[in-house]
Amino acid sequence: MGLELYEGVDPAGAEAALTALERLGALMAAVEELNPVARRAVAYTLRRQGGPARRAPSGGSRPGL
């Protein structure tokens, strides 16, 4: 809803934001398809770069991986 309101003020910016969200969604779907070792590698890289890396539930009992 916030982006819909933003569209009235800055249509080009709202379109860019929606496109970015769609691309982020596609990236998240791709990461979810990775095997557990590859997901850990992605999380490790994100943590090293200072970005938050949330772990998707995978049934494991080791926190923070």
mmCIF file with all atom_site columns, N, CA and C in Angstrom:
data_model
loop_
_atom_site.group_PDB
_atom_site.id
_atom_site.type_symbol
_atom_site.label_atom_id
_atom_site.label_alt_id
_atom_site.label_comp_id
_atom_site.label_asym_id
_atom_site.label_entity_id
_atom_site.label_seq_id
_atom_site.pdbx_PDB_ins_code
_atom_site.Cartn_x
_atom_site.Cartn_y
_atom_site.Cartn_z
_atom_site.occupancy
_atom_site.B_iso_or_equiv
_atom_site.pdbx_formal_charge
_atom_site.auth_seq_id
_atom_site.auth_comp_id
_atom_site.auth_asym_id
_atom_site.auth_atom_id
_atom_site.pdbx_PDB_model_num
ATOM 1   N N  . MET A 1 1  ? 0.825  -1.182  0.000   1.00 0.00 ? 1  MET A N  1
ATOM 2   C CA . MET A 1 1  ? 0.000  0.000   0.000   1.00 0.00 ? 1  MET A CA 1
ATOM 3   C C  . MET A 1 1  ? 0.870  1.247   0.000   1.00 0.00 ? 1  MET A C  1
ATOM 4   N N  . GLY A 1 2  ? 1.978  1.217   0.690   1.00 0.00 ? 2  GLY A N  1
ATOM 5   C CA . GLY A 1 2  ? 2.861  2.371   0.721   1.00 0.00 ? 2  GLY A CA 1
ATOM 6   C C  . GLY A 1 2  ? 3.390  2.729   -0.654  1.00 0.00 ? 2  GLY A C  1
ATOM 7   N N  . LEU A 1 3  ? 3.724  1.722   -1.447  1.00 0.00 ? 3  LEU A N  1
ATOM 8   C CA . LEU A 1 3  ? 4.215  1.985   -2.796  1.00 0.00 ? 3  LEU A CA 1
ATOM 9   C C  . LEU A 1 3  ? 3.110  2.531   -3.689  1.00 0.00 ? 3  LEU A C  1
ATOM 10  N N  . GLU A 1 4  ? 1.886  2.108   -3.443  1.00 0.00 ? 4  GLU A N  1
ATOM 11  C CA . GLU A 1 4  ? 0.765  2.639   -4.221  1.00 0.00 ? 4  GLU A CA 1
ATOM 12  C C  . GLU A 1 4  ? 0.583  4.125   -3.950  1.00 0.00 ? 4  GLU A C  1
ATOM 13  N N  . LEU A 1 5  ? 0.749  4.524   -2.698  1.00 0.00 ? 5  LEU A N  1
ATOM 14  C CA . LEU A 1 5  ? 0.664  5.950   -2.380  1.00 0.00 ? 5  LEU A CA 1
ATOM 15  C C  . LEU A 1 5  ? 1.839  6.715   -2.980  1.00 0.00 ? 5  LEU A C  1
ATOM 16  N N  . TYR A 1 6  ? 2.996  6.098   -2.945  1.00 0.00 ? 6  TYR A N  1
ATOM 17  C CA . TYR A 1 6  ? 4.209  6.712   -3.486  1.00 0.00 ? 6  TYR A CA 1
ATOM 18  C C  . TYR A 1 6  ? 4.083  6.921   -4.989  1.00 0.00 ? 6  TYR A C  1
ATOM 19  N N  . GLU A 1 7  ? 3.340  6.023   -5.647  1.00 0.00 ? 7  GLU A N  1
ATOM 20  C CA . GLU A 1 7  ? 3.179  6.105   -7.098  1.00 0.00 ? 7  GLU A CA 1
ATOM 21  C C  . GLU A 1 7  ? 2.536  7.426   -7.518  1.00 0.00 ? 7  GLU A C  1
ATOM 22  N N  . GLY A 1 8  ? 1.653  7.958   -6.679  1.00 0.00 ? 8  GLY A N  1
ATOM 23  C CA . GLY A 1 8  ? 1.008  9.227   -6.998  1.00 0.00 ? 8  GLY A CA 1
ATOM 24  C C  . GLY A 1 8  ? 1.976  10.396  -6.961  1.00 0.00 ? 8  GLY A C  1
ATOM 25  N N  . VAL A 1 9  ? 3.033  10.284  -6.202  1.00 0.00 ? 9  VAL A N  1
ATOM 26  C CA . VAL A 1 9  ? 4.008  11.365  -6.054  1.00 0.00 ? 9  VAL A CA 1
ATOM 27  C C  . VAL A 1 9  ? 5.158  11.204  -7.047  1.00 0.00 ? 9  VAL A C  1
ATOM 28  N N  . ASP A 1 10 ? 5.627  9.964   -7.203  1.00 0.00 ? 10 ASP A N  1
ATOM 29  C CA . ASP A 1 10 ? 6.786  9.696   -8.062  1.00 0.00 ? 10 ASP A CA 1
ATOM 30  C C  . ASP A 1 10 ? 6.569  8.383   -8.813  1.00 0.00 ? 10 ASP A C  1
ATOM 31  N N  . PRO A 1 11 ? 5.850  8.426   -9.933  1.00 0.00 ? 11 PRO A N  1
ATOM 32  C CA . PRO A 1 11 ? 5.544  7.201   -10.661 1.00 0.00 ? 11 PRO A CA 1
ATOM 33  C C  . PRO A 1 11 ? 6.784  6.416   -11.099 1.00 0.00 ? 11 PRO A C  1
ATOM 34  N N  . ALA A 1 12 ? 7.801  7.106   -11.555 1.00 0.00 ? 12 ALA A N  1
ATOM 35  C CA . ALA A 1 12 ? 9.026  6.415   -12.001 1.00 0.00 ? 12 ALA A CA 1
ATOM 36  C C  . ALA A 1 12 ? 9.724  5.749   -10.811 1.00 0.00 ? 12 ALA A C  1
ATOM 37  N N  . GLY A 1 13 ? 9.771  6.425   -9.683  1.00 0.00 ? 13 GLY A N  1
ATOM 38  C CA . GLY A 1 13 ? 10.388 5.855   -8.486  1.00 0.00 ? 13 GLY A CA 1
ATOM 39  C C  . GLY A 1 13 ? 9.612  4.654   -7.971  1.00 0.00 ? 13 GLY A C  1
ATOM 40  N N  . ALA A 1 14 ? 8.286  4.739   -8.024  1.00 0.00 ? 14 ALA A N  1
ATOM 41  C CA . ALA A 1 14 ? 7.462  3.613   -7.591  1.00 0.00 ? 14 ALA A CA 1
ATOM 42  C C  . ALA A 1 14 ? 7.672  2.411   -8.503  1.00 0.00 ? 14 ALA A C  1
ATOM 43  N N  . GLU A 1 15 ? 7.758  2.643   -9.794  1.00 0.00 ? 15 GLU A N  1
ATOM 44  C CA . GLU A 1 15 ? 8.008  1.546   -10.739 1.00 0.00 ? 15 GLU A CA 1
ATOM 45  C C  . GLU A 1 15 ? 9.372  0.911   -10.485 1.00 0.00 ? 15 GLU A C  1
ATOM 46  N N  . ALA A 1 16 ? 10.368 1.735   -10.221 1.00 0.00 ? 16 ALA A N  1
ATOM 47  C CA . ALA A 1 16 ? 11.709 1.209   -9.924  1.00 0.00 ? 16 ALA A CA 1
ATOM 48  C C  . ALA A 1 16 ? 11.688 0.389   -8.631  1.00 0.00 ? 16 ALA A C  1
ATOM 49  N N  . ALA A 1 17 ? 10.933 0.846   -7.637  1.00 0.00 ? 17 ALA A N  1
ATOM 50  C CA . ALA A 1 17 ? 10.846 0.125   -6.366  1.00 0.00 ? 17 ALA A CA 1
ATOM 51  C C  . ALA A 1 17 ? 10.147 -1.221  -6.556  1.00 0.00 ? 17 ALA A C  1
ATOM 52  N N  . LEU A 1 18 ? 9.065  -1.237  -7.321  1.00 0.00 ? 18 LEU A N  1
ATOM 53  C CA . LEU A 1 18 ? 8.367  -2.494  -7.587  1.00 0.00 ? 18 LEU A CA 1
ATOM 54  C C  . LEU A 1 18 ? 9.246  -3.478  -8.359  1.00 0.00 ? 18 LEU A C  1
ATOM 55  N N  . THR A 1 19 ? 9.981  -2.966  -9.325  1.00 0.00 ? 19 THR A N  1
ATOM 56  C CA . THR A 1 19 ? 10.895 -3.812  -10.087 1.00 0.00 ? 19 THR A CA 1
ATOM 57  C C  . THR A 1 19 ? 11.968 -4.396  -9.174  1.00 0.00 ? 19 THR A C  1
ATOM 58  N N  . ALA A 1 20 ? 12.501 -3.576  -8.280  1.00 0.00 ? 20 ALA A N  1
ATOM 59  C CA . ALA A 1 20 ? 13.522 -4.052  -7.339  1.00 0.00 ? 20 ALA A CA 1
ATOM 60  C C  . ALA A 1 20 ? 12.953 -5.127  -6.423  1.00 0.00 ? 20 ALA A C  1
ATOM 61  N N  . LEU A 1 21 ? 11.724 -4.950  -5.958  1.00 0.00 ? 21 LEU A N  1
ATOM 62  C CA . LEU A 1 21 ? 11.095 -5.952  -5.093  1.00 0.00 ? 21 LEU A CA 1
ATOM 63  C C  . LEU A 1 21 ? 10.870 -7.268  -5.834  1.00 0.00 ? 21 LEU A C  1
ATOM 64  N N  . GLU A 1 22 ? 10.468 -7.178  -7.097  1.00 0.00 ? 22 GLU A N  1
ATOM 65  C CA . GLU A 1 22 ? 10.283 -8.387  -7.896  1.00 0.00 ? 22 GLU A CA 1
ATOM 66  C C  . GLU A 1 22 ? 11.608 -9.121  -8.085  1.00 0.00 ? 22 GLU A C  1
ATOM 67  N N  . ARG A 1 23 ? 12.657 -8.378  -8.352  1.00 0.00 ? 23 ARG A N  1
ATOM 68  C CA . ARG A 1 23 ? 13.977 -8.994  -8.535  1.00 0.00 ? 23 ARG A CA 1
ATOM 69  C C  . ARG A 1 23 ? 14.483 -9.606  -7.239  1.00 0.00 ? 23 ARG A C  1
ATOM 70  N N  . LEU A 1 24 ? 14.228 -8.930  -6.116  1.00 0.00 ? 24 LEU A N  1
ATOM 71  C CA . LEU A 1 24 ? 14.619 -9.470  -4.822  1.00 0.00 ? 24 LEU A CA 1
ATOM 72  C C  . LEU A 1 24 ? 13.870 -10.767 -4.529  1.00 0.00 ? 24 LEU A C  1
ATOM 73  N N  . GLY A 1 25 ? 12.596 -10.800 -4.869  1.00 0.00 ? 25 GLY A N  1
ATOM 74  C CA . GLY A 1 25 ? 11.804 -12.007 -4.694  1.00 0.00 ? 25 GLY A CA 1
ATOM 75  C C  . GLY A 1 25 ? 12.355 -13.166 -5.519  1.00 0.00 ? 25 GLY A C  1
ATOM 76  N N  . ALA A 1 26 ? 12.761 -12.870 -6.752  1.00 0.00 ? 26 ALA A N  1
ATOM 77  C CA . ALA A 1 26 ? 13.343 -13.908 -7.603  1.00 0.00 ? 26 ALA A CA 1
ATOM 78  C C  . ALA A 1 26 ? 14.667 -14.399 -7.034  1.00 0.00 ? 26 ALA A C  1
ATOM 79  N N  . LEU A 1 27 ? 15.463 -13.501 -6.505  1.00 0.00 ? 27 LEU A N  1
ATOM 80  C CA . LEU A 1 27 ? 16.731 -13.887 -5.889  1.00 0.00 ? 27 LEU A CA 1
ATOM 81  C C  . LEU A 1 27 ? 16.499 -14.764 -4.662  1.00 0.00 ? 27 LEU A C  1
ATOM 82  N N  . MET A 1 28 ? 15.530 -14.386 -3.837  1.00 0.00 ? 28 MET A N  1
ATOM 83  C CA . MET A 1 28 ? 15.223 -15.184 -2.647  1.00 0.00 ? 28 MET A CA 1
ATOM 84  C C  . MET A 1 28 ? 14.745 -16.579 -3.038  1.00 0.00 ? 28 MET A C  1
ATOM 85  N N  . ALA A 1 29 ? 13.939 -16.666 -4.078  1.00 0.00 ? 29 ALA A N  1
ATOM 86  C CA . ALA A 1 29 ? 13.466 -17.977 -4.533  1.00 0.00 ? 29 ALA A CA 1
ATOM 87  C C  . ALA A 1 29 ? 14.635 -18.829 -5.015  1.00 0.00 ? 29 ALA A C  1
ATOM 88  N N  . ALA A 1 30 ? 15.591 -18.199 -5.696  1.00 0.00 ? 30 ALA A N  1
ATOM 89  C CA . ALA A 1 30 ? 16.758 -18.940 -6.175  1.00 0.00 ? 30 ALA A CA 1
ATOM 90  C C  . ALA A 1 30 ? 17.602 -19.435 -5.002  1.00 0.00 ? 30 ALA A C  1
ATOM 91  N N  . VAL A 1 31 ? 17.779 -18.606 -3.996  1.00 0.00 ? 31 VAL A N  1
ATOM 92  C CA . VAL A 1 31 ? 18.573 -19.004 -2.821  1.00 0.00 ? 31 VAL A CA 1
ATOM 93  C C  . VAL A 1 31 ? 17.883 -20.147 -2.084  1.00 0.00 ? 31 VAL A C  1
ATOM 94  N N  . GLU A 1 32 ? 16.561 -20.116 -2.013  1.00 0.00 ? 32 GLU A N  1
ATOM 95  C CA . GLU A 1 32 ? 15.831 -21.186 -1.340  1.00 0.00 ? 32 GLU A CA 1
ATOM 96  C C  . GLU A 1 32 ? 16.022 -22.534 -2.034  1.00 0.00 ? 32 GLU A C  1
ATOM 97  N N  . GLU A 1 33 ? 16.320 -22.508 -3.332  1.00 0.00 ? 33 GLU A N  1
ATOM 98  C CA . GLU A 1 33 ? 16.523 -23.739 -4.090  1.00 0.00 ? 33 GLU A CA 1
ATOM 99  C C  . GLU A 1 33 ? 17.927 -24.314 -3.905  1.00 0.00 ? 33 GLU A C  1
ATOM 100 N N  . LEU A 1 34 ? 18.817 -23.543 -3.306  1.00 0.00 ? 34 LEU A N  1
ATOM 101 C CA . LEU A 1 34 ? 20.187 -24.020 -3.108  1.00 0.00 ? 34 LEU A CA 1
ATOM 102 C C  . LEU A 1 34 ? 20.234 -25.110 -2.044  1.00 0.00 ? 34 LEU A C  1
ATOM 103 N N  . ASN A 1 35 ? 21.273 -25.924 -2.125  1.00 0.00 ? 35 ASN A N  1
ATOM 104 C CA . ASN A 1 35 ? 21.463 -26.941 -1.090  1.00 0.00 ? 35 ASN A CA 1
ATOM 105 C C  . ASN A 1 35 ? 21.954 -26.239 0.184   1.00 0.00 ? 35 ASN A C  1
ATOM 106 N N  . PRO A 1 36 ? 21.899 -26.925 1.326   1.00 0.00 ? 36 PRO A N  1
ATOM 107 C CA . PRO A 1 36 ? 22.249 -26.283 2.604   1.00 0.00 ? 36 PRO A CA 1
ATOM 108 C C  . PRO A 1 36 ? 23.663 -25.703 2.647   1.00 0.00 ? 36 PRO A C  1
ATOM 109 N N  . VAL A 1 37 ? 24.629 -26.369 2.024   1.00 0.00 ? 37 VAL A N  1
ATOM 110 C CA . VAL A 1 37 ? 26.004 -25.855 2.045   1.00 0.00 ? 37 VAL A CA 1
ATOM 111 C C  . VAL A 1 37 ? 26.089 -24.549 1.258   1.00 0.00 ? 37 VAL A C  1
ATOM 112 N N  . ALA A 1 38 ? 25.445 -24.504 0.118   1.00 0.00 ? 38 ALA A N  1
ATOM 113 C CA . ALA A 1 38 ? 25.466 -23.281 -0.695  1.00 0.00 ? 38 ALA A CA 1
ATOM 114 C C  . ALA A 1 38 ? 24.748 -22.145 0.020   1.00 0.00 ? 38 ALA A C  1
ATOM 115 N N  . ARG A 1 39 ? 23.628 -22.457 0.699   1.00 0.00 ? 39 ARG A N  1
ATOM 116 C CA . ARG A 1 39 ? 22.923 -21.408 1.456   1.00 0.00 ? 39 ARG A CA 1
ATOM 117 C C  . ARG A 1 39 ? 23.799 -20.854 2.566   1.00 0.00 ? 39 ARG A C  1
ATOM 118 N N  . ARG A 1 40 ? 24.545 -21.736 3.231   1.00 0.00 ? 40 ARG A N  1
ATOM 119 C CA . ARG A 1 40 ? 25.464 -21.262 4.276   1.00 0.00 ? 40 ARG A CA 1
ATOM 120 C C  . ARG A 1 40 ? 26.546 -20.372 3.690   1.00 0.00 ? 40 ARG A C  1
ATOM 121 N N  . ALA A 1 41 ? 27.022 -20.720 2.495   1.00 0.00 ? 41 ALA A N  1
ATOM 122 C CA . ALA A 1 41 ? 28.040 -19.900 1.848   1.00 0.00 ? 41 ALA A CA 1
ATOM 123 C C  . ALA A 1 41 ? 27.484 -18.514 1.523   1.00 0.00 ? 41 ALA A C  1
ATOM 124 N N  . VAL A 1 42 ? 26.250 -18.462 1.053   1.00 0.00 ? 42 VAL A N  1
ATOM 125 C CA . VAL A 1 42 ? 25.615 -17.168 0.766   1.00 0.00 ? 42 VAL A CA 1
ATOM 126 C C  . VAL A 1 42 ? 25.458 -16.371 2.060   1.00 0.00 ? 42 VAL A C  1
ATOM 127 N N  . ALA A 1 43 ? 24.973 -17.021 3.126   1.00 0.00 ? 43 ALA A N  1
ATOM 128 C CA . ALA A 1 43 ? 24.791 -16.334 4.408   1.00 0.00 ? 43 ALA A CA 1
ATOM 129 C C  . ALA A 1 43 ? 26.129 -15.825 4.937   1.00 0.00 ? 43 ALA A C  1
ATOM 130 N N  . TYR A 1 44 ? 27.171 -16.640 4.816   1.00 0.00 ? 44 TYR A N  1
ATOM 131 C CA . TYR A 1 44 ? 28.499 -16.237 5.269   1.00 0.00 ? 44 TYR A CA 1
ATOM 132 C C  . TYR A 1 44 ? 28.972 -14.991 4.512   1.00 0.00 ? 44 TYR A C  1
ATOM 133 N N  . THR A 1 45 ? 28.786 -15.009 3.204   1.00 0.00 ? 45 THR A N  1
ATOM 134 C CA . THR A 1 45 ? 29.210 -13.865 2.389   1.00 0.00 ? 45 THR A CA 1
ATOM 135 C C  . THR A 1 45 ? 28.440 -12.605 2.770   1.00 0.00 ? 45 THR A C  1
ATOM 136 N N  . LEU A 1 46 ? 27.135 -12.746 2.975   1.00 0.00 ? 46 LEU A N  1
ATOM 137 C CA . LEU A 1 46 ? 26.339 -11.579 3.370   1.00 0.00 ? 46 LEU A CA 1
ATOM 138 C C  . LEU A 1 46 ? 26.769 -11.033 4.722   1.00 0.00 ? 46 LEU A C  1
ATOM 139 N N  . ARG A 1 47 ? 27.038 -11.939 5.675   1.00 0.00 ? 47 ARG A N  1
ATOM 140 C CA . ARG A 1 47 ? 27.506 -11.478 6.989   1.00 0.00 ? 47 ARG A CA 1
ATOM 141 C C  . ARG A 1 47 ? 28.842 -10.761 6.873   1.00 0.00 ? 47 ARG A C  1
ATOM 142 N N  . ARG A 1 48 ? 29.741 -11.282 6.063   1.00 0.00 ? 48 ARG A N  1
ATOM 143 C CA . ARG A 1 48 ? 31.054 -10.645 5.890   1.00 0.00 ? 48 ARG A CA 1
ATOM 144 C C  . ARG A 1 48 ? 30.915 -9.256  5.296   1.00 0.00 ? 48 ARG A C  1
ATOM 145 N N  . GLN A 1 49 ? 29.938 -9.057  4.458   1.00 0.00 ? 49 GLN A N  1
ATOM 146 C CA . GLN A 1 49 ? 29.736 -7.761  3.823   1.00 0.00 ? 49 GLN A CA 1
ATOM 147 C C  . GLN A 1 49 ? 28.898 -6.822  4.677   1.00 0.00 ? 49 GLN A C  1
ATOM 148 N N  . GLY A 1 50 ? 28.521 -7.275  5.855   1.00 0.00 ? 50 GLY A N  1
ATOM 149 C CA . GLY A 1 50 ? 27.799 -6.419  6.783   1.00 0.00 ? 50 GLY A CA 1
ATOM 150 C C  . GLY A 1 50 ? 26.299 -6.453  6.638   1.00 0.00 ? 50 GLY A C  1
ATOM 151 N N  . GLY A 1 51 ? 25.776 -7.267  5.734   1.00 0.00 ? 51 GLY A N  1
ATOM 152 C CA . GLY A 1 51 ? 24.335 -7.363  5.567   1.00 0.00 ? 51 GLY A CA 1
ATOM 153 C C  . GLY A 1 51 ? 23.758 -8.428  6.470   1.00 0.00 ? 51 GLY A C  1
ATOM 154 N N  . PRO A 1 52 ? 22.514 -8.239  6.870   1.00 0.00 ? 52 PRO A N  1
ATOM 155 C CA . PRO A 1 52 ? 21.888 -9.261  7.703   1.00 0.00 ? 52 PRO A CA 1
ATOM 156 C C  . PRO A 1 52 ? 21.583 -10.503 6.871   1.00 0.00 ? 52 PRO A C  1
ATOM 157 N N  . ALA A 1 53 ? 21.817 -11.640 7.451   1.00 0.00 ? 53 ALA A N  1
ATOM 158 C CA . ALA A 1 53 ? 21.515 -12.900 6.773   1.00 0.00 ? 53 ALA A CA 1
ATOM 159 C C  . ALA A 1 53 ? 20.615 -13.711 7.688   1.00 0.00 ? 53 ALA A C  1
ATOM 160 N N  . ARG A 1 54 ? 19.370 -13.829 7.305   1.00 0.00 ? 54 ARG A N  1
ATOM 161 C CA . ARG A 1 54 ? 18.427 -14.617 8.093   1.00 0.00 ? 54 ARG A CA 1
ATOM 162 C C  . ARG A 1 54 ? 18.414 -16.021 7.557   1.00 0.00 ? 54 ARG A C  1
ATOM 163 N N  . ARG A 1 55 ? 18.337 -16.937 8.463   1.00 0.00 ? 55 ARG A N  1
ATOM 164 C CA . ARG A 1 55 ? 18.350 -18.338 8.082   1.00 0.00 ? 55 ARG A CA 1
ATOM 165 C C  . ARG A 1 55 ? 16.926 -18.817 7.834   1.00 0.00 ? 55 ARG A C  1
ATOM 166 N N  . ALA A 1 56 ? 16.719 -19.434 6.687   1.00 0.00 ? 56 ALA A N  1
ATOM 167 C CA . ALA A 1 56 ? 15.425 -20.038 6.406   1.00 0.00 ? 56 ALA A CA 1
ATOM 168 C C  . ALA A 1 56 ? 15.307 -21.321 7.209   1.00 0.00 ? 56 ALA A C  1
ATOM 169 N N  . PRO A 1 57 ? 14.129 -21.621 7.718   1.00 0.00 ? 57 PRO A N  1
ATOM 170 C CA . PRO A 1 57 ? 13.971 -22.852 8.482   1.00 0.00 ? 57 PRO A CA 1
ATOM 171 C C  . PRO A 1 57 ? 14.308 -24.068 7.624   1.00 0.00 ? 57 PRO A C  1
ATOM 172 N N  . SER A 1 58 ? 15.199 -24.893 8.131   1.00 0.00 ? 58 SER A N  1
ATOM 173 C CA . SER A 1 58 ? 15.575 -26.085 7.385   1.00 0.00 ? 58 SER A CA 1
ATOM 174 C C  . SER A 1 58 ? 15.525 -27.328 8.257   1.00 0.00 ? 58 SER A C  1
ATOM 175 N N  . GLY A 1 59 ? 15.063 -27.180 9.469   1.00 0.00 ? 59 GLY A N  1
ATOM 176 C CA . GLY A 1 59 ? 14.954 -28.314 10.366  1.00 0.00 ? 59 GLY A CA 1
ATOM 177 C C  . GLY A 1 59 ? 16.214 -28.594 11.137  1.00 0.00 ? 59 GLY A C  1
ATOM 178 N N  . GLY A 1 60 ? 17.276 -27.827 10.881  1.00 0.00 ? 60 GLY A N  1
ATOM 179 C CA . GLY A 1 60 ? 18.531 -28.040 11.609  1.00 0.00 ? 60 GLY A CA 1
ATOM 180 C C  . GLY A 1 60 ? 18.458 -27.462 13.005  1.00 0.00 ? 60 GLY A C  1
ATOM 181 N N  . SER A 1 61 ? 19.365 -27.899 13.859  1.00 0.00 ? 61 SER A N  1
ATOM 182 C CA . SER A 1 61 ? 19.344 -27.413 15.236  1.00 0.00 ? 61 SER A CA 1
ATOM 183 C C  . SER A 1 61 ? 20.517 -26.509 15.556  1.00 0.00 ? 61 SER A C  1
ATOM 184 N N  . ARG A 1 62 ? 21.309 -26.170 14.545  1.00 0.00 ? 62 ARG A N  1
ATOM 185 C CA . ARG A 1 62 ? 22.470 -25.312 14.788  1.00 0.00 ? 62 ARG A CA 1
ATOM 186 C C  . ARG A 1 62 ? 22.098 -23.869 14.483  1.00 0.00 ? 62 ARG A C  1
ATOM 187 N N  . PRO A 1 63 ? 21.953 -23.025 15.496  1.00 0.00 ? 63 PRO A N  1
ATOM 188 C CA . PRO A 1 63 ? 21.564 -21.635 15.263  1.00 0.00 ? 63 PRO A CA 1
ATOM 189 C C  . PRO A 1 63 ? 22.669 -20.843 14.579  1.00 0.00 ? 63 PRO A C  1
ATOM 190 N N  . GLY A 1 64 ? 22.235 -19.860 13.780  1.00 0.00 ? 64 GLY A N  1
ATOM 191 C CA . GLY A 1 64 ? 23.186 -18.941 13.164  1.00 0.00 ? 64 GLY A CA 1
ATOM 192 C C  . GLY A 1 64 ? 23.849 -19.433 11.899  1.00 0.00 ? 64 GLY A C  1
ATOM 193 N N  . LEU A 1 65 ? 23.395 -20.542 11.373  1.00 0.00 ? 65 LEU A N  1
ATOM 194 C CA . LEU A 1 65 ? 23.990 -21.023 10.120  1.00 0.00 ? 65 LEU A CA 1
ATOM 195 C C  . LEU A 1 65 ? 23.008 -20.912 9.000   1.00 0.00 ? 65 LEU A C  1
#
